[in-house]
Amino acid sequence: MKFFVDTADTAEIRDLAATGLVDGVTTNPSLIHKAGRNFLEVVEEICGIVDGPVSAEVVALDHEGMMREAEIVRRIADNVAVKVPLTVDGLKTCKALTSDGTMVNVTLCFTANQALLAAKAGATFISPFVGRHDDIGFDGMQIISEIRTIYDNYDFETQILVASVRHPVHVLQSAMIGADVMTAPPAVIRQLFKHPLTDRGIESFLADWGKTGQSIG
Ligand code: G3P
C-alpha cells in the first residue's frame, strides 16, 4: 500500500520524505489555506520534494472552468495529479484529462456508486473520505470494502486512495482491505511508528548493553 502525506506543509513533507516511506502527497484548498502560501508555488515546491503523485485541486465547479484551471495546474510538474470533486462536471473533466494522459484524483467520494462512476470516467485515483463518514456515526471503511469488491469485479485500474484518515486503525483497515493508497496527516503517519513496548524494549536492551562495557566501533 502506498503512503501519501496529506498536507501542504513542506517542512513536514521533507521530514517524512527523508524516511523513504512517502510515495506521494495530497493537498486540497483547506490544506493550502492552512499552509498560508501561494497555491502554485507550494505545489511546485512539493513536486520537487517527492517523485510520486502530488494532488492539487481545482476550485471551479463547471467543466470549462475546471479545464482552464487544470491546464495551469498540470503544467506545474509531471508528477501533478489534478484533483476534481465527484460531480457531473468533475467526472466530465476527469474523462477529458485522463484521456490525454493527465493523472486525476477524484475527491469528496462518499459512496461506492460514486467510486464506480469515477472508475468509469478513468480516474487515476478515487478518494473516499472515511473520517468524515465516521464523524457522523457511519462506518467509513465499509465504503472502502465495497469499492475494492466492485473494482476487482471489473478489473478497474483506478487506485483506491483512502482519504480523511484520522488514526492508525484506518491505515490498518485500509491495508487489510487492500486499498492501493492511503493519505494521512503527518501526525497519523508518525503514530504508526510508535509503541510503548518498542520504547521499553530499547531502554532495557541499552541498559543491559551498558553493563557489557562494550562499544561497537
Ligand atoms: O485529502 C482529503 C483530506 O484532507 C480530508 O481530510 O480530515 O478534512 O476529512 P479531513
Short mmCIF file of C-alpha atoms and ligand atoms in Angstrom, two decimals:
data_model
loop_
_atom_site.label_atom_id
_atom_site.label_comp_id
_atom_site.label_asym_id
_atom_site.label_seq_id
_atom_site.Cartn_x
_atom_site.Cartn_y
_atom_site.Cartn_z
CA MET A 1 0.00 0.00 0.00
CA LYS A 2 1.38 3.42 -0.97
CA PHE A 3 1.63 6.12 1.72
CA PHE A 4 0.77 9.68 0.73
CA VAL A 5 1.13 12.60 3.13
CA ASP A 6 -1.98 14.76 3.41
CA THR A 7 -0.57 18.24 3.92
CA ALA A 8 0.82 21.35 2.17
CA ASP A 9 3.38 21.89 4.94
CA THR A 10 6.64 21.47 3.04
CA ALA A 11 8.75 21.14 6.19
CA GLU A 12 6.64 18.18 7.32
CA ILE A 13 6.81 16.65 3.84
CA ARG A 14 10.61 16.99 3.73
CA ASP A 15 10.93 15.43 7.18
CA LEU A 16 8.79 12.41 6.33
CA ALA A 17 10.21 12.06 2.81
CA ALA A 18 13.62 11.53 4.44
CA THR A 19 12.29 8.19 5.83
CA GLY A 20 11.93 6.91 2.26
CA LEU A 21 8.37 5.86 3.08
CA VAL A 22 6.50 8.69 1.32
CA ASP A 23 5.05 7.76 -2.08
CA GLY A 24 3.17 10.98 -2.78
CA VAL A 25 1.30 13.97 -1.36
CA THR A 26 -2.30 15.14 -1.37
CA THR A 27 -3.43 18.71 -0.89
CA ASN A 28 -6.82 20.40 -1.01
CA PRO A 29 -7.98 24.03 -0.74
CA SER A 30 -8.28 23.80 3.08
CA LEU A 31 -4.70 22.49 3.39
CA ILE A 32 -3.46 25.24 1.07
CA HIS A 33 -5.23 27.81 3.25
CA LYS A 34 -3.65 26.23 6.36
CA ALA A 35 -0.19 26.45 4.75
CA GLY A 36 -0.71 30.18 4.15
CA ARG A 37 1.24 30.17 0.89
CA ASN A 38 0.71 30.77 -2.83
CA PHE A 39 -1.02 27.70 -4.28
CA LEU A 40 1.07 27.28 -7.44
CA GLU A 41 4.33 27.97 -5.62
CA VAL A 42 3.74 25.50 -2.80
CA VAL A 43 2.56 22.76 -5.17
CA GLU A 44 5.67 23.30 -7.31
CA GLU A 45 7.87 23.02 -4.22
CA ILE A 46 6.11 19.83 -3.11
CA CYS A 47 6.55 18.33 -6.60
CA GLY A 48 10.28 18.88 -6.18
CA ILE A 49 10.39 17.16 -2.78
CA VAL A 50 8.67 13.89 -3.75
CA ASP A 51 8.85 11.94 -7.01
CA GLY A 52 5.38 10.44 -6.60
CA PRO A 53 1.98 11.94 -7.42
CA VAL A 54 1.12 15.31 -5.87
CA SER A 55 -2.60 16.09 -5.86
CA ALA A 56 -3.57 19.72 -6.48
CA GLU A 57 -7.27 20.61 -6.54
CA VAL A 58 -9.11 22.85 -9.00
CA VAL A 59 -11.78 25.10 -7.49
CA ALA A 60 -14.02 25.85 -10.47
CA LEU A 61 -17.35 23.99 -10.40
CA ASP A 62 -18.10 24.00 -14.13
CA HIS A 63 -16.36 21.78 -16.69
CA GLU A 64 -14.95 24.65 -18.74
CA GLY A 65 -13.57 26.35 -15.66
CA MET A 66 -12.10 23.10 -14.36
CA MET A 67 -10.37 22.50 -17.69
CA ARG A 68 -8.93 26.04 -17.66
CA GLU A 69 -7.59 25.62 -14.13
CA ALA A 70 -6.38 22.07 -14.81
CA GLU A 71 -4.33 23.36 -17.75
CA ILE A 72 -2.48 25.68 -15.33
CA VAL A 73 -2.13 23.06 -12.57
CA ARG A 74 -0.88 20.21 -14.71
CA ARG A 75 1.89 22.42 -16.16
CA ILE A 76 3.44 22.77 -12.69
CA ALA A 77 5.26 19.42 -12.89
CA ASP A 78 4.99 15.97 -14.45
CA ASN A 79 4.03 14.41 -11.11
CA VAL A 80 0.99 16.59 -10.53
CA ALA A 81 -2.36 14.82 -10.21
CA VAL A 82 -5.26 17.17 -10.87
CA LYS A 83 -7.90 16.85 -8.15
CA VAL A 84 -11.55 17.26 -9.10
CA PRO A 85 -14.71 16.83 -7.00
CA LEU A 86 -17.08 13.93 -7.59
CA THR A 87 -19.70 15.83 -9.56
CA VAL A 88 -21.00 15.55 -13.13
CA ASP A 89 -18.66 18.33 -14.22
CA GLY A 90 -15.83 16.85 -12.19
CA LEU A 91 -16.14 13.46 -13.89
CA LYS A 92 -16.54 15.08 -17.30
CA THR A 93 -13.25 16.87 -16.62
CA CYS A 94 -11.70 13.65 -15.29
CA LYS A 95 -12.52 11.81 -18.52
CA ALA A 96 -11.09 14.61 -20.65
CA LEU A 97 -7.88 14.90 -18.65
CA THR A 98 -7.15 11.18 -18.27
CA SER A 99 -7.86 10.65 -21.96
CA ASP A 100 -4.78 12.72 -22.72
CA GLY A 101 -2.59 11.20 -20.04
CA THR A 102 -3.03 13.57 -17.10
CA MET A 103 -3.31 11.95 -13.66
CA VAL A 104 -6.64 12.73 -11.97
CA ASN A 105 -7.60 12.24 -8.32
CA VAL A 106 -11.39 12.33 -7.88
CA THR A 107 -12.11 13.60 -4.39
CA LEU A 108 -15.02 14.01 -1.96
CA CYS A 109 -16.25 10.48 -2.63
CA PHE A 110 -18.72 9.09 -0.06
CA THR A 111 -20.38 6.09 -1.74
CA ALA A 112 -19.28 3.04 -3.71
CA ASN A 113 -21.62 4.12 -6.52
CA GLN A 114 -19.74 7.42 -6.76
CA ALA A 115 -16.48 5.44 -6.91
CA LEU A 116 -17.95 3.27 -9.69
CA LEU A 117 -18.69 6.40 -11.72
CA ALA A 118 -15.15 7.71 -11.13
CA ALA A 119 -13.64 4.44 -12.36
CA LYS A 120 -15.84 4.58 -15.48
CA ALA A 121 -14.55 8.13 -16.00
CA GLY A 122 -10.99 6.81 -15.99
CA ALA A 123 -9.88 8.30 -12.69
CA THR A 124 -6.29 7.56 -11.73
CA PHE A 125 -7.22 7.76 -8.03
CA ILE A 126 -10.53 7.78 -6.15
CA SER A 127 -10.51 9.45 -2.71
CA PRO A 128 -13.26 8.11 -0.44
CA PHE A 129 -13.34 10.17 2.79
CA VAL A 130 -13.56 7.64 5.64
CA GLY A 131 -13.10 10.01 8.60
CA ARG A 132 -15.95 12.29 7.64
CA HIS A 133 -18.26 9.24 7.50
CA ASP A 134 -17.07 8.17 10.97
CA ASP A 135 -17.60 11.72 12.20
CA ILE A 136 -21.37 11.34 11.60
CA GLY A 137 -21.65 7.82 13.02
CA PHE A 138 -21.23 5.66 9.92
CA ASP A 139 -18.50 3.12 9.14
CA GLY A 140 -16.33 4.80 6.54
CA MET A 141 -14.26 1.70 5.97
CA GLN A 142 -17.36 -0.18 4.77
CA ILE A 143 -17.27 2.01 1.64
CA ILE A 144 -13.65 1.03 1.04
CA SER A 145 -14.56 -2.67 1.17
CA GLU A 146 -17.42 -2.15 -1.28
CA ILE A 147 -15.22 -0.20 -3.68
CA ARG A 148 -12.49 -2.85 -3.50
CA THR A 149 -15.03 -5.56 -4.42
CA ILE A 150 -16.50 -3.55 -7.30
CA TYR A 151 -13.11 -2.56 -8.74
CA ASP A 152 -11.88 -6.15 -8.56
CA ASN A 153 -15.09 -7.44 -10.15
CA TYR A 154 -14.44 -5.37 -13.28
CA ASP A 155 -10.62 -5.01 -13.22
CA PHE A 156 -10.84 -1.24 -12.95
CA GLU A 157 -7.37 0.32 -12.85
CA THR A 158 -8.46 3.27 -10.71
CA GLN A 159 -6.46 3.23 -7.47
CA ILE A 160 -8.37 3.38 -4.18
CA LEU A 161 -6.79 6.27 -2.24
CA VAL A 162 -8.23 6.21 1.29
CA ALA A 163 -8.58 9.81 2.49
CA SER A 164 -9.80 11.63 5.59
CA VAL A 165 -7.72 9.19 7.64
CA ARG A 166 -8.00 10.02 11.33
CA HIS A 167 -5.86 7.38 13.11
CA PRO A 168 -3.63 4.27 12.69
CA VAL A 169 -6.65 1.90 12.71
CA HIS A 170 -7.83 3.49 9.47
CA VAL A 171 -4.40 2.72 7.99
CA LEU A 172 -4.51 -0.89 9.24
CA GLN A 173 -8.05 -1.44 7.95
CA SER A 174 -7.16 0.10 4.58
CA ALA A 175 -4.25 -2.31 4.20
CA MET A 176 -6.37 -5.28 5.34
CA ILE A 177 -9.00 -4.45 2.72
CA GLY A 178 -6.36 -3.97 0.03
CA ALA A 179 -6.60 -0.26 -0.70
CA ASP A 180 -3.91 0.90 -3.13
CA VAL A 181 -3.02 4.10 -1.30
CA MET A 182 -3.78 5.82 1.98
CA THR A 183 -3.19 9.51 2.58
CA ALA A 184 -2.85 10.75 6.14
CA PRO A 185 -1.76 13.83 8.05
CA PRO A 186 1.91 13.78 9.16
CA ALA A 187 0.91 13.19 12.79
CA VAL A 188 -1.00 10.00 11.92
CA ILE A 189 1.92 8.67 9.89
CA ARG A 190 4.26 9.34 12.80
CA GLN A 191 1.88 7.48 15.15
CA LEU A 192 2.38 4.35 13.03
CA PHE A 193 5.98 4.06 14.26
CA LYS A 194 5.04 4.25 17.93
CA HIS A 195 4.50 1.53 20.54
CA PRO A 196 5.33 1.75 24.27
CA LEU A 197 6.75 -1.80 24.23
CA THR A 198 9.16 -0.82 21.47
CA ASP A 199 10.34 2.11 23.59
CA ARG A 200 10.56 -0.07 26.70
CA GLY A 201 12.44 -2.76 24.77
CA ILE A 202 15.02 -0.25 23.56
CA GLU A 203 15.51 1.01 27.08
CA SER A 204 16.09 -2.47 28.52
CA PHE A 205 18.39 -3.51 25.66
CA LEU A 206 20.51 -0.40 26.13
CA ALA A 207 20.59 -0.86 29.91
CA ASP A 208 21.88 -4.43 29.51
CA TRP A 209 24.28 -3.37 26.74
CA GLY A 210 25.72 -0.74 29.06
CA LYS A 211 26.53 -3.49 31.54
CA THR A 212 28.72 -5.26 28.98
CA GLY A 213 31.13 -2.32 28.99
CA GLN A 214 31.47 -2.77 25.22
CA SER A 215 31.00 -0.41 22.28
CA ILE A 216 30.61 -1.08 18.59
CA GLY A 217 33.42 0.72 16.77
O1 G3P B 1 -7.38 14.58 1.29
C1 G3P B 1 -8.63 14.76 1.89
C2 G3P B 1 -8.43 15.03 3.35
O2 G3P B 1 -7.57 16.15 3.51
C3 G3P B 1 -9.72 15.32 4.09
O3 G3P B 1 -9.46 15.07 5.43
O4 G3P B 1 -9.72 15.40 7.85
O5 G3P B 1 -10.55 17.16 6.24
O6 G3P B 1 -11.74 14.95 6.44
P1 G3P B 1 -10.42 15.68 6.54
#
